[in-house]
mmCIF file of C-alpha atoms and ligand atoms in Angstrom:
data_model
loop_
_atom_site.group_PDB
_atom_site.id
_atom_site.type_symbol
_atom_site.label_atom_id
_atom_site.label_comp_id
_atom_site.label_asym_id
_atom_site.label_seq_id
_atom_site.Cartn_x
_atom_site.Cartn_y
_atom_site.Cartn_z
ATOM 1 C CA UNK A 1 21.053 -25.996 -0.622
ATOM 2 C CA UNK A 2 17.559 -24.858 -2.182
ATOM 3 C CA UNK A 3 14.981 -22.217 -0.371
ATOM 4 C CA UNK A 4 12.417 -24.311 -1.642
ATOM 5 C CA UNK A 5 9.818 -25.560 0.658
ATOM 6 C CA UNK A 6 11.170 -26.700 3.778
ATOM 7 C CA UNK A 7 9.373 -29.691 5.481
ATOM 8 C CA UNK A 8 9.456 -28.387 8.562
ATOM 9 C CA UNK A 9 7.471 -25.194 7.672
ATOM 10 C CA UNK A 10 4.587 -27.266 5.973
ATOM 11 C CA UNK A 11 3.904 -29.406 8.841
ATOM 12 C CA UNK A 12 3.732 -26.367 11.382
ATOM 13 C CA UNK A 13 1.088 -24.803 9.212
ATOM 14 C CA UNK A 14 -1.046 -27.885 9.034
ATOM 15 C CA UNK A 15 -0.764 -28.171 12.581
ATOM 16 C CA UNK A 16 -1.027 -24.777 13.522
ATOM 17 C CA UNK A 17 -2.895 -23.651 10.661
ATOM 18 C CA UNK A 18 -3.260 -19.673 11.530
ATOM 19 C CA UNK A 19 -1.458 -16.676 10.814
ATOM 20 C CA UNK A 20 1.265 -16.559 13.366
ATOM 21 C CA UNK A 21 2.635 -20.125 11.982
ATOM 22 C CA UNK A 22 2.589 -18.960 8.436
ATOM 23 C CA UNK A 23 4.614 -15.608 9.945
ATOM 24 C CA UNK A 24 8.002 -17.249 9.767
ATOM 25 C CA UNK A 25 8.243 -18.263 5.942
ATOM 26 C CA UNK A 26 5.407 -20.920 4.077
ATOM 27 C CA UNK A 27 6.563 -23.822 1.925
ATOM 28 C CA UNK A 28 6.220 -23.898 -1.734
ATOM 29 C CA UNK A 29 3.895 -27.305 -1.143
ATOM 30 C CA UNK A 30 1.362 -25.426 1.493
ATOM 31 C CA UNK A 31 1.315 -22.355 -0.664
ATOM 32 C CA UNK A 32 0.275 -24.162 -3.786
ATOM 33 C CA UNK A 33 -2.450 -26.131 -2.012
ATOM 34 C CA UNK A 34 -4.109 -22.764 -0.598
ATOM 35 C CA UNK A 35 -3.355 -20.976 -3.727
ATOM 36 C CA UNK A 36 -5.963 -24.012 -5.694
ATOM 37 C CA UNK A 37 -8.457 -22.931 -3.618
ATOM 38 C CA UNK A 38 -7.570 -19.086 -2.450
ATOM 39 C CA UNK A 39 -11.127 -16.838 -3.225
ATOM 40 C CA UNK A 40 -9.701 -14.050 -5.044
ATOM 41 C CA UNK A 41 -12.525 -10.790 -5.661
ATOM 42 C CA UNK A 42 -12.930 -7.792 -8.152
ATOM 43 C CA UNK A 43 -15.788 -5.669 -7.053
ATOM 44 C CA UNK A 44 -16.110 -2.481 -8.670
ATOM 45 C CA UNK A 45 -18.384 0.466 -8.261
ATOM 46 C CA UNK A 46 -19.082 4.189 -9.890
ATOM 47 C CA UNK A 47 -19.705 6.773 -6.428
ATOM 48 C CA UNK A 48 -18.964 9.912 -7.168
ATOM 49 C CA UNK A 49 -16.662 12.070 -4.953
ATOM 50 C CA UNK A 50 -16.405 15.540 -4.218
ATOM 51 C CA UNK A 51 -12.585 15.718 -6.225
ATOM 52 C CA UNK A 52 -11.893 12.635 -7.411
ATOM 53 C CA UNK A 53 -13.797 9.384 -8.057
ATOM 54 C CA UNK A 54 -11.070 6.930 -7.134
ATOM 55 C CA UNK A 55 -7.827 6.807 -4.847
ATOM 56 C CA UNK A 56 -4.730 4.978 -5.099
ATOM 57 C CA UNK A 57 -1.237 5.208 -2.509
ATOM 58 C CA UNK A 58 1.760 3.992 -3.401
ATOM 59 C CA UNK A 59 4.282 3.471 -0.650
ATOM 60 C CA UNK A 60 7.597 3.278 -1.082
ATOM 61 C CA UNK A 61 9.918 2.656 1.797
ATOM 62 C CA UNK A 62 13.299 3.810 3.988
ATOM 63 C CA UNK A 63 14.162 6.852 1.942
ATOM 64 C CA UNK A 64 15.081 10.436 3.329
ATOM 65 C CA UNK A 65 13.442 13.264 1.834
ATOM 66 C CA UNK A 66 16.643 14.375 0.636
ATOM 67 C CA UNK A 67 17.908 11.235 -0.847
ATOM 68 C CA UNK A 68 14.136 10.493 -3.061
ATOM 69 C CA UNK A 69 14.185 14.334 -4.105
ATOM 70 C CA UNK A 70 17.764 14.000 -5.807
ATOM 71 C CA UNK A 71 16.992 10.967 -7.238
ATOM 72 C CA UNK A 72 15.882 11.542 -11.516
ATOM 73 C CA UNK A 73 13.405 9.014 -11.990
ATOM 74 C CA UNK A 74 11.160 10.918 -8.829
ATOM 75 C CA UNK A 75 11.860 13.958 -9.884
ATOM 76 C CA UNK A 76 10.489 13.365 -13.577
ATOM 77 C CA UNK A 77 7.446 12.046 -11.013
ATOM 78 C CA UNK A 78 7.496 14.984 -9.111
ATOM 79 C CA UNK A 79 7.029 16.913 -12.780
ATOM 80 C CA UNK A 80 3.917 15.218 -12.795
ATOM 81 C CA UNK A 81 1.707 16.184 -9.962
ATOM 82 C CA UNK A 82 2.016 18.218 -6.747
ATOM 83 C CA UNK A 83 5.239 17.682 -4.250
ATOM 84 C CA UNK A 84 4.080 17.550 -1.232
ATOM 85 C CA UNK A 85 7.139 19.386 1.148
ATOM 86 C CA UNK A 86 5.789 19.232 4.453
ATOM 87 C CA UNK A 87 4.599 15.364 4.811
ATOM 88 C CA UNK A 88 5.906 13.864 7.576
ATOM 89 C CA UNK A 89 5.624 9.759 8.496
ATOM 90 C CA UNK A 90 3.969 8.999 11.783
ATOM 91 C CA UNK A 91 7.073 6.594 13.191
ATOM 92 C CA UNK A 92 9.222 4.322 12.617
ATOM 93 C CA UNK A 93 9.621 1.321 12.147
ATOM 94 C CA UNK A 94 7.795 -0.058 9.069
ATOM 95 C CA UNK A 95 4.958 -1.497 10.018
ATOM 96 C CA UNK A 96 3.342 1.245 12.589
ATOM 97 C CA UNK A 97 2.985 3.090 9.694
ATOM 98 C CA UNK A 98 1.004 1.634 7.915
ATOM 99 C CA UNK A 99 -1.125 0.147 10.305
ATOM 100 C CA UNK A 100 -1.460 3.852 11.042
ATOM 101 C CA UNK A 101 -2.949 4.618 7.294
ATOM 102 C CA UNK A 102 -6.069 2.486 7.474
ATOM 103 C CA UNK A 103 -6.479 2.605 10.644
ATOM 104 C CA UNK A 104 -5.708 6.094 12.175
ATOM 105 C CA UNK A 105 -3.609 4.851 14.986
ATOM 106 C CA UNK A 106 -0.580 2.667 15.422
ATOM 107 C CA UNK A 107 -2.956 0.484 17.680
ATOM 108 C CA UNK A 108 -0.125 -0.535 20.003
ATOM 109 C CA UNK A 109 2.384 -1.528 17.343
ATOM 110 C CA UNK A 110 6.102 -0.245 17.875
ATOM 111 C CA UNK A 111 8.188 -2.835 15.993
ATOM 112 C CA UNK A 112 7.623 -5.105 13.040
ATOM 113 C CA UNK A 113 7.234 -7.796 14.684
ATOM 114 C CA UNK A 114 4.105 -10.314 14.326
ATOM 115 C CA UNK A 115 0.782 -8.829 15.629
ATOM 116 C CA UNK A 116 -3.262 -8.684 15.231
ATOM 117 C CA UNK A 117 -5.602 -5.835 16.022
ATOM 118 C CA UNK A 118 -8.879 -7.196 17.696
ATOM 119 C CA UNK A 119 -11.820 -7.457 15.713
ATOM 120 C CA UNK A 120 -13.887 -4.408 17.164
ATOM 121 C CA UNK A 121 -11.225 -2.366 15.640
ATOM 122 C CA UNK A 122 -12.409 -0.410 12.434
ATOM 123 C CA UNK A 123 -10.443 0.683 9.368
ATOM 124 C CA UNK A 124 -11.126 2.636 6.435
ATOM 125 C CA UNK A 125 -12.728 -0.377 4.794
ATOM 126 C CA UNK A 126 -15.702 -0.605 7.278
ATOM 127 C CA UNK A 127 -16.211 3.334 5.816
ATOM 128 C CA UNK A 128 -15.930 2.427 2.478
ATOM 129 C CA UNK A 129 -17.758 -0.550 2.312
ATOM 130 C CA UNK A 130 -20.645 1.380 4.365
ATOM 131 C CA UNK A 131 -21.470 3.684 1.233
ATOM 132 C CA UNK A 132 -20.652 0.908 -1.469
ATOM 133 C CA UNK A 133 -17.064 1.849 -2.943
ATOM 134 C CA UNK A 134 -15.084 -0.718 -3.939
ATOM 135 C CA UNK A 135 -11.442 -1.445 -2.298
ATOM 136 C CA UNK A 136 -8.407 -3.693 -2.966
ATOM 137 C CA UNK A 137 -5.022 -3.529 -1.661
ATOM 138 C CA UNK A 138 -2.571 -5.139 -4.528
ATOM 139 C CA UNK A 139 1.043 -6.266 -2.883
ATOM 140 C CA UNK A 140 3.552 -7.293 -5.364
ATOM 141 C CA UNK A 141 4.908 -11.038 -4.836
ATOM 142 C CA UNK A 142 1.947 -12.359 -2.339
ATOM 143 C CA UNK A 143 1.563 -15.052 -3.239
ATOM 144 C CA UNK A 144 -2.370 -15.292 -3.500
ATOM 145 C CA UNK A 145 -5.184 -13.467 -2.760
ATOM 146 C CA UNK A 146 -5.648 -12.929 1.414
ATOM 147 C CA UNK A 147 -2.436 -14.580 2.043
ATOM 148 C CA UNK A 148 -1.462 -13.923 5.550
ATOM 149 C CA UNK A 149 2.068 -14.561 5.842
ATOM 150 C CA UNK A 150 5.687 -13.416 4.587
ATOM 151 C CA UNK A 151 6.611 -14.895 1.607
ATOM 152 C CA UNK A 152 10.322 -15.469 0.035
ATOM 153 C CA UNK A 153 11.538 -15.575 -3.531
ATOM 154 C CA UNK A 154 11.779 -19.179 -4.443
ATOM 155 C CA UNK A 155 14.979 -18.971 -6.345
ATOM 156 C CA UNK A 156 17.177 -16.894 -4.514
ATOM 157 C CA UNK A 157 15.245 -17.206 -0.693
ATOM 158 C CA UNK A 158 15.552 -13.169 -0.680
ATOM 159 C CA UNK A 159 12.939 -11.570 1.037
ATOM 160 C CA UNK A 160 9.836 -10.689 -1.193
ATOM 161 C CA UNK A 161 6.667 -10.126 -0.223
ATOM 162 C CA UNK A 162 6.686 -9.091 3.648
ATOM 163 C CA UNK A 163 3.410 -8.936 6.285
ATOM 164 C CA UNK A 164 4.695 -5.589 7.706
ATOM 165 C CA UNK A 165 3.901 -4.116 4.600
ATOM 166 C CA UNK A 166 0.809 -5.037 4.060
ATOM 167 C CA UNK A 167 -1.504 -2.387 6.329
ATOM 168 C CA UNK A 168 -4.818 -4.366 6.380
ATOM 169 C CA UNK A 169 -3.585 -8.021 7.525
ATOM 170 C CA UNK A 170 -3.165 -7.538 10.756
ATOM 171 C CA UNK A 171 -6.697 -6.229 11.217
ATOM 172 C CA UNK A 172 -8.715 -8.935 12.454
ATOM 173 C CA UNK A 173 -11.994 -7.224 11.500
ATOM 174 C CA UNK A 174 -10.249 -7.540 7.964
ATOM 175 C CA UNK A 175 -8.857 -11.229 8.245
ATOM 176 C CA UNK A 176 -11.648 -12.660 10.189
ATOM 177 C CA UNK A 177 -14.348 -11.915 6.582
ATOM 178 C CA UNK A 178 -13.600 -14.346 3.822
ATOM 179 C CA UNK A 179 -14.496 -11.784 1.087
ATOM 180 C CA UNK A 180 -12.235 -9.096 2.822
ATOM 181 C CA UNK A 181 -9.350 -11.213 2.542
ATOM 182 C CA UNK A 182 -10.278 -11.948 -1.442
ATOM 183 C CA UNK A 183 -9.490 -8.616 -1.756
ATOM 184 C CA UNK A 184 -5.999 -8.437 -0.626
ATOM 185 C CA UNK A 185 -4.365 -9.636 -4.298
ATOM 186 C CA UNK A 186 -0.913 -9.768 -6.202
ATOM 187 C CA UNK A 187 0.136 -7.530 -8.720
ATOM 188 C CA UNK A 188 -0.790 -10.572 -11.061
ATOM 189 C CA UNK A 189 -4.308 -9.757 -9.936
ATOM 190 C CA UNK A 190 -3.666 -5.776 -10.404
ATOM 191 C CA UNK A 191 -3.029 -6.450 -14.184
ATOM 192 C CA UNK A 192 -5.497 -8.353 -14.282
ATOM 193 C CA UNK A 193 -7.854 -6.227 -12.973
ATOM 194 C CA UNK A 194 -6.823 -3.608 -14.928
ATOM 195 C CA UNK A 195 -7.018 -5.026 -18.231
ATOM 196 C CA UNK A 196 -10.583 -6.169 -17.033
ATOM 197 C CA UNK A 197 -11.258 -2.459 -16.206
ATOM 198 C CA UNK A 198 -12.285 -3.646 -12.526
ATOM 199 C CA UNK A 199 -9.887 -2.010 -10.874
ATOM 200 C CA UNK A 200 -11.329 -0.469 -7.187
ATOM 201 C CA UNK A 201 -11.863 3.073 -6.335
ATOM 202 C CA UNK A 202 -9.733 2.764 -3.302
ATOM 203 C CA UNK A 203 -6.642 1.120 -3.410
ATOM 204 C CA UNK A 204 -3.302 0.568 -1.444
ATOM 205 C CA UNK A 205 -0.102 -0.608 -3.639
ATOM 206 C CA UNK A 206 3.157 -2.114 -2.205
ATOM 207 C CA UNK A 207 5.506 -2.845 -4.072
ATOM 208 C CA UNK A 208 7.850 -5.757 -3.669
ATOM 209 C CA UNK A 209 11.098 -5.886 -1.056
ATOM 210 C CA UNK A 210 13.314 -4.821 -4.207
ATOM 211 C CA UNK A 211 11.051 -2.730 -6.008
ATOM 212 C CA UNK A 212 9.991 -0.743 -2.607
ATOM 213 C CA UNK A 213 14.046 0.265 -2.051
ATOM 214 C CA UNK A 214 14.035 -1.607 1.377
ATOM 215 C CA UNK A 215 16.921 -4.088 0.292
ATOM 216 C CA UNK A 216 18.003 -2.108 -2.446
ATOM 217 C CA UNK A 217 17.903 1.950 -2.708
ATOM 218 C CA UNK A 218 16.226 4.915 -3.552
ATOM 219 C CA UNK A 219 17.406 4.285 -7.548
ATOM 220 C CA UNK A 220 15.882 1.052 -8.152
ATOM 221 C CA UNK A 221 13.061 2.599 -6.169
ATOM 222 C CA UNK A 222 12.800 5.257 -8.239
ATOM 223 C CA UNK A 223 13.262 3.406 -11.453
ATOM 224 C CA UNK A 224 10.543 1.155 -10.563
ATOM 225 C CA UNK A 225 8.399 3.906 -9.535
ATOM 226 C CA UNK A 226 8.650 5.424 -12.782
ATOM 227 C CA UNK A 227 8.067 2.579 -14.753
ATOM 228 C CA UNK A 228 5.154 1.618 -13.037
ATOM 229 C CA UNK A 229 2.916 4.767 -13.082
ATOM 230 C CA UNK A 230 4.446 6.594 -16.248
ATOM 231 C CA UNK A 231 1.798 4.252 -18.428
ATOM 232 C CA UNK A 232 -0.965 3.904 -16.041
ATOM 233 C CA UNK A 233 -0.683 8.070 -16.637
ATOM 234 C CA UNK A 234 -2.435 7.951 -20.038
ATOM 235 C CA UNK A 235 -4.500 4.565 -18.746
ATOM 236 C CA UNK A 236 -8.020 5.361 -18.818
ATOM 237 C CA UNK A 237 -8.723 1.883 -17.191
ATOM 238 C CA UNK A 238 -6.359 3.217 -13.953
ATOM 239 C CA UNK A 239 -7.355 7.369 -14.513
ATOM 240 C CA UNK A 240 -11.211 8.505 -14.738
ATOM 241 C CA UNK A 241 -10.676 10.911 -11.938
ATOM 242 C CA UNK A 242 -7.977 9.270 -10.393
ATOM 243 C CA UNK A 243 -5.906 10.456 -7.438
ATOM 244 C CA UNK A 244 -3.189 9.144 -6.888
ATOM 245 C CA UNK A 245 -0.342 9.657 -3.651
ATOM 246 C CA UNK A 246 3.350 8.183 -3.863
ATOM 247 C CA UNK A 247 4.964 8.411 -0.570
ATOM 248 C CA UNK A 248 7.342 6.563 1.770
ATOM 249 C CA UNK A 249 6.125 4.636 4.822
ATOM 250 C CA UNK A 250 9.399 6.767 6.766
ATOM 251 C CA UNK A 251 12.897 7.880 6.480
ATOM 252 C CA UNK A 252 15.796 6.203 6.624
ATOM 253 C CA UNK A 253 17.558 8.251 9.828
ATOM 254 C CA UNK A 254 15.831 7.593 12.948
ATOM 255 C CA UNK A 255 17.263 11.312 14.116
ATOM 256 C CA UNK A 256 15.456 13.414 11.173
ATOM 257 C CA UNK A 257 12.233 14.922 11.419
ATOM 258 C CA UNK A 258 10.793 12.223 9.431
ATOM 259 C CA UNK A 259 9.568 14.033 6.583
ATOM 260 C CA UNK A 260 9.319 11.766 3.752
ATOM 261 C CA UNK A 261 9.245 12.729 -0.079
ATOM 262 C CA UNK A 262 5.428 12.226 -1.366
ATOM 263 C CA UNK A 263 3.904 13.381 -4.592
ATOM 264 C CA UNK A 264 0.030 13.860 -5.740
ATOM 265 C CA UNK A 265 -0.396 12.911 -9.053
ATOM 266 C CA UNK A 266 -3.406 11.748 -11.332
ATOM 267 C CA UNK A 267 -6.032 13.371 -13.583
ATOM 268 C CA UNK A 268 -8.012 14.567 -10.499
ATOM 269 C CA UNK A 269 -4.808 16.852 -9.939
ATOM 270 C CA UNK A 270 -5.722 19.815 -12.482
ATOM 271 C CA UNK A 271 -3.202 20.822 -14.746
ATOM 272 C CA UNK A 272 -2.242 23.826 -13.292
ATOM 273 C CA UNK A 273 -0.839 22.251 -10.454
ATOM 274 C CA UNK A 274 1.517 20.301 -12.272
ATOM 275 C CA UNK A 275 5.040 20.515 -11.568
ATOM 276 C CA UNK A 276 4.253 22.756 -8.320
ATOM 277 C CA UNK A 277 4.448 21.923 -4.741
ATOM 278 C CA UNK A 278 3.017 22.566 -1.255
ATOM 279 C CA UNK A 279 4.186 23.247 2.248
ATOM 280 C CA UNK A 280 0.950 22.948 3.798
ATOM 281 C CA UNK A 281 1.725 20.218 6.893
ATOM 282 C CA UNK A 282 0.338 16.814 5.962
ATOM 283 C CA UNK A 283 1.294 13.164 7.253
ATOM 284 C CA UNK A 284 -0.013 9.703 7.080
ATOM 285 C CA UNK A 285 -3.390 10.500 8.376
ATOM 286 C CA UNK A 286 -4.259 12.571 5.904
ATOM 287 C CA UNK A 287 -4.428 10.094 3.878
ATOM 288 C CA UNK A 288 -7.801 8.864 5.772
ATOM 289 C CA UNK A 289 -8.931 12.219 6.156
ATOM 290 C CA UNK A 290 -9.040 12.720 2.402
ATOM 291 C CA UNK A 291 -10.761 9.225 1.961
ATOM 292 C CA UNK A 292 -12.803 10.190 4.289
ATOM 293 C CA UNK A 293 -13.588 13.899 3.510
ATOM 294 C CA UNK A 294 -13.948 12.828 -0.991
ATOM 295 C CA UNK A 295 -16.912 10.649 -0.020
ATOM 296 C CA UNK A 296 -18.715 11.977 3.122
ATOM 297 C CA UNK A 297 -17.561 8.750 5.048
ATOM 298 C CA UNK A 298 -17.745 10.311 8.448
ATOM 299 C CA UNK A 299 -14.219 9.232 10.069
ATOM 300 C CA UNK A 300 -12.962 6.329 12.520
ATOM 301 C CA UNK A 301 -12.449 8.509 15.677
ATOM 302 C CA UNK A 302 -8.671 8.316 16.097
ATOM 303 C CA UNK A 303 -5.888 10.691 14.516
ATOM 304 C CA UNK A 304 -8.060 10.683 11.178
ATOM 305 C CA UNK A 305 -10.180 13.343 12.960
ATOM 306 C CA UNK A 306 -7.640 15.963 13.253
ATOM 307 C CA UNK A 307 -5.762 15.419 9.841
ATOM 308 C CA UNK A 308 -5.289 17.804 7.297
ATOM 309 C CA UNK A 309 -7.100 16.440 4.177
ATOM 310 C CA UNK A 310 -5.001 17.313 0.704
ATOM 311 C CA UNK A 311 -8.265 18.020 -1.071
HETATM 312 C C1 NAG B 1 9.181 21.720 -13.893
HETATM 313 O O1 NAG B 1 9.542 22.971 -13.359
HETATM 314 C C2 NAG B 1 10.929 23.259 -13.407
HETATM 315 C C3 NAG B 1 11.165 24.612 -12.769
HETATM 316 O O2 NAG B 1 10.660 24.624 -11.463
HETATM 317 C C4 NAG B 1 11.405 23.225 -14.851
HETATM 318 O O3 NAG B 1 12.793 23.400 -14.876
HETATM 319 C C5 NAG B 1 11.029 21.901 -15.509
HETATM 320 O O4 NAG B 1 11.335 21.941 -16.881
HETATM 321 C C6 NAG B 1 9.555 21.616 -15.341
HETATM 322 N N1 NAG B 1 9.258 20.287 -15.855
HETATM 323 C C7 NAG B 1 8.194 20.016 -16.595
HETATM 324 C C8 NAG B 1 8.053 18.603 -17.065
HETATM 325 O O5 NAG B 1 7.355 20.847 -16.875
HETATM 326 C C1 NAG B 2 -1.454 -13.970 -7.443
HETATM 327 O O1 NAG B 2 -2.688 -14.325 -6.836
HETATM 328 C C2 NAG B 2 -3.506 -15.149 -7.648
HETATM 329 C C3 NAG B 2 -4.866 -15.274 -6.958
HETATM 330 O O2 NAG B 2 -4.769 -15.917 -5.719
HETATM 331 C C4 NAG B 2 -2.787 -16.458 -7.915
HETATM 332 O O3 NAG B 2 -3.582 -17.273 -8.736
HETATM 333 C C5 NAG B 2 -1.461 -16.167 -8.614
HETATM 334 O O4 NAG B 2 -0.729 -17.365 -8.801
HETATM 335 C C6 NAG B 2 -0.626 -15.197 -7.794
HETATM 336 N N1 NAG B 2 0.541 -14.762 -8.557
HETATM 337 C C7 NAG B 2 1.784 -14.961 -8.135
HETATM 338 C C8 NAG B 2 2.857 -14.464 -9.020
HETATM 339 O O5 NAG B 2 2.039 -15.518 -7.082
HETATM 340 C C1 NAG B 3 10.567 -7.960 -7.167
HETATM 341 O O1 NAG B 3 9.941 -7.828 -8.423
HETATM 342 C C2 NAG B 3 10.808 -7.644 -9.525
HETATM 343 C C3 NAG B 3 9.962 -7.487 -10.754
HETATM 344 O O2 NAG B 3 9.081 -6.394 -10.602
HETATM 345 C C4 NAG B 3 11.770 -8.825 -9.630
HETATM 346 O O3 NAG B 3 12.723 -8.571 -10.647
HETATM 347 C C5 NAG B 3 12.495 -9.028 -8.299
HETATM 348 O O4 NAG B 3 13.287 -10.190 -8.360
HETATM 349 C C6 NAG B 3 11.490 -9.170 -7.173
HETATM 350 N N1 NAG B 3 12.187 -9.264 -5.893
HETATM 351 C C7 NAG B 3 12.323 -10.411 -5.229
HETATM 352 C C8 NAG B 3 13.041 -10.348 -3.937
HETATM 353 O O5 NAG B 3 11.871 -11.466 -5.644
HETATM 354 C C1 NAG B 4 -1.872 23.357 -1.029
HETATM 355 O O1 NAG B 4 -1.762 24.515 -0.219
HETATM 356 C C2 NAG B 4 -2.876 25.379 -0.069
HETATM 357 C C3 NAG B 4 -2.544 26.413 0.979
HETATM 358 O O2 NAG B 4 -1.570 27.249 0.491
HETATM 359 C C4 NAG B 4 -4.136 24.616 0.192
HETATM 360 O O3 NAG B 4 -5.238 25.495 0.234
HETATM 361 C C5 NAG B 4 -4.314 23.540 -0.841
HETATM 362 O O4 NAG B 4 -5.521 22.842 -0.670
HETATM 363 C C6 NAG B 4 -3.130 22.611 -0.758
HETATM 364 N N1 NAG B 4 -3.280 21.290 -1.340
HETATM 365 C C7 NAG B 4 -3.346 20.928 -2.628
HETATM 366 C C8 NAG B 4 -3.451 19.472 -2.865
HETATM 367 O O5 NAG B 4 -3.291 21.680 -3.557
#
């Protein structure tokens, strides 16, 4: 018994062809066909910010603060920046989360389960784009570029690339723009990009359902963690003012105060302030409000607003 594509699967795309068909799992045979043809983009752009000049999260997931602080491989991260020791998630499950981060509300979402925003619904993107700086989410294992469902590993069938974490897909003011969805790429595309030097100044980086500790733990979270910043460190391609936030979209315990372990790292981080933390109160809206406050965006009107920025 293969995971390959499944008949079935194929034929309820081409029937149904939208998002909520593709939500289940998509076919080897449909996702070659729209990977021929997928528009993939790699704007970039120079604006200056007040601190830092580009902006980069990295969520990992599941882990309490506890757990991800013991763990060696964050730790040697944590020796790199600023721990942040008061940043709490907004939620659980997954997805509200990080629906939450571009958007500055959960927008209705309480579960993981399959679900669109409406289209009058703004996001950070609709800020950035409205003073020209560049944005790209990169998600490890999609498939190809604006793909809008879950996606398995082909060999094994283990879950791999996943639409919960993915904060911008189930915006439709994101989905419903051709050249929006060209900018939700692979991790193919993020090397790519950052060989090319065209990496954005705003990005959002999940990694994959291994590499993210959700079906595996806070080590081979960690390890992968490591591995994947420690070069991009003394990268000038990835750092030219470069500010960088590695966090977790919530604990593990349901009962904790969901404080998650989160780090601020990146030569926009001066060097007295490495290896230090900070108890000031943050969570996953300041994320926006930082954005927001780096490049005079003005703000989206929902928890954004009262969010403590970290710079
Ligand atoms: C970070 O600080 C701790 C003490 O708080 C120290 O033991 C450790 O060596 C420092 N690490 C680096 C890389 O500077
Ligand atoms: C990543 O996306 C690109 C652009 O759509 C696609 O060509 C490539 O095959 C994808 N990589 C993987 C590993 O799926
Ligand atoms: C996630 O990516 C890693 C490589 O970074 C790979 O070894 C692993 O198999 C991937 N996970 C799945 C479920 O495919
Ligand atoms: C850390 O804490 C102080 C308050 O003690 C605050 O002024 C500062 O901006 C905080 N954030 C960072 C990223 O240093």
């Amino acid at each position: 018994m293969h995971f390959y594509s499944s008949a079935v699967v194929v034929i309820a795309l081409a029937s149904m062809g939208n998002a909520q068909s593709q939500y289940t799992s998509t076919g080897t045979a449909a996702v070659a066909q729209a990977r021929a043809t997928a528009l993939t983009l790699s704007p970039t752009s120079s604006v200056k910010g007040k601190t830092f000049d580009r902006f980069v999260t990295i969520w990992l997931e599941n882990t309490d603060y506890d757990m991800a602080a013991a763990d060696p491989n964050m730790q040697w991260i944590a020796s790199q920046g600023i721990t942040l020791t008061n940043y709490e998630a907004i939620t659980h499950p997954s997805q509200p989360n990080y629906i939450a981060a571009v958007g500055g509300s959960t927008h209705g979402f309480t579960s993981d389960n399959f679900g669109t925003i409406d289209s009058s619904v703004q996001t950070i993107v609709d800020l950035l784009e409205a003073k020209g700086i560049s944005w790209g989410e990169y998600q490890e294992d999609m498939p190809y570029s604006g793909f809008e469902g879950n996606y398995v590993n082909q060999q094994t069938g283990a879950n791999d690339y996943v639409r919960k974490h993915n904060p911008l897909i189930s915006y439709d003011s994101v989905t419903s723009d051709v050249d929006r969805l060209a900018k939700i790429k692979n991790f193919t595309m993020f090397y790519s990009d950052l060989e090319a030097n065209k990496l954005p100044q705003w990005m959002f980086i999940t990694p994959n359902m291994t590499n993210d500790g959700h079906d595996t733990s806070i080590t081979t979270a960690g390890s992968w963690a490591r591995s994947f910043i420690e070069p991009l460190l003394t990268n000038p391609n990835f750092m030219s003012n470069t500010l960088v936030l590695l966090t977790f979209d919530e604990t593990e315990s349901y009962v904790s105060d969901n404080d998650v372990f989160s780090v601020l790292l990146g030569d926009a981080v001066p060097a007295s302030a490495q290896n230090t933390s900070n108890g000031t109160a943050y969570n996953h809206y300041s994320i926006l409000a930082t954005v927001e406050n780096n490049w005079d965006l003005g703000n989206l009107g929902e928890n954004d607003v009262g969010a403590t920025p970290f710079y």
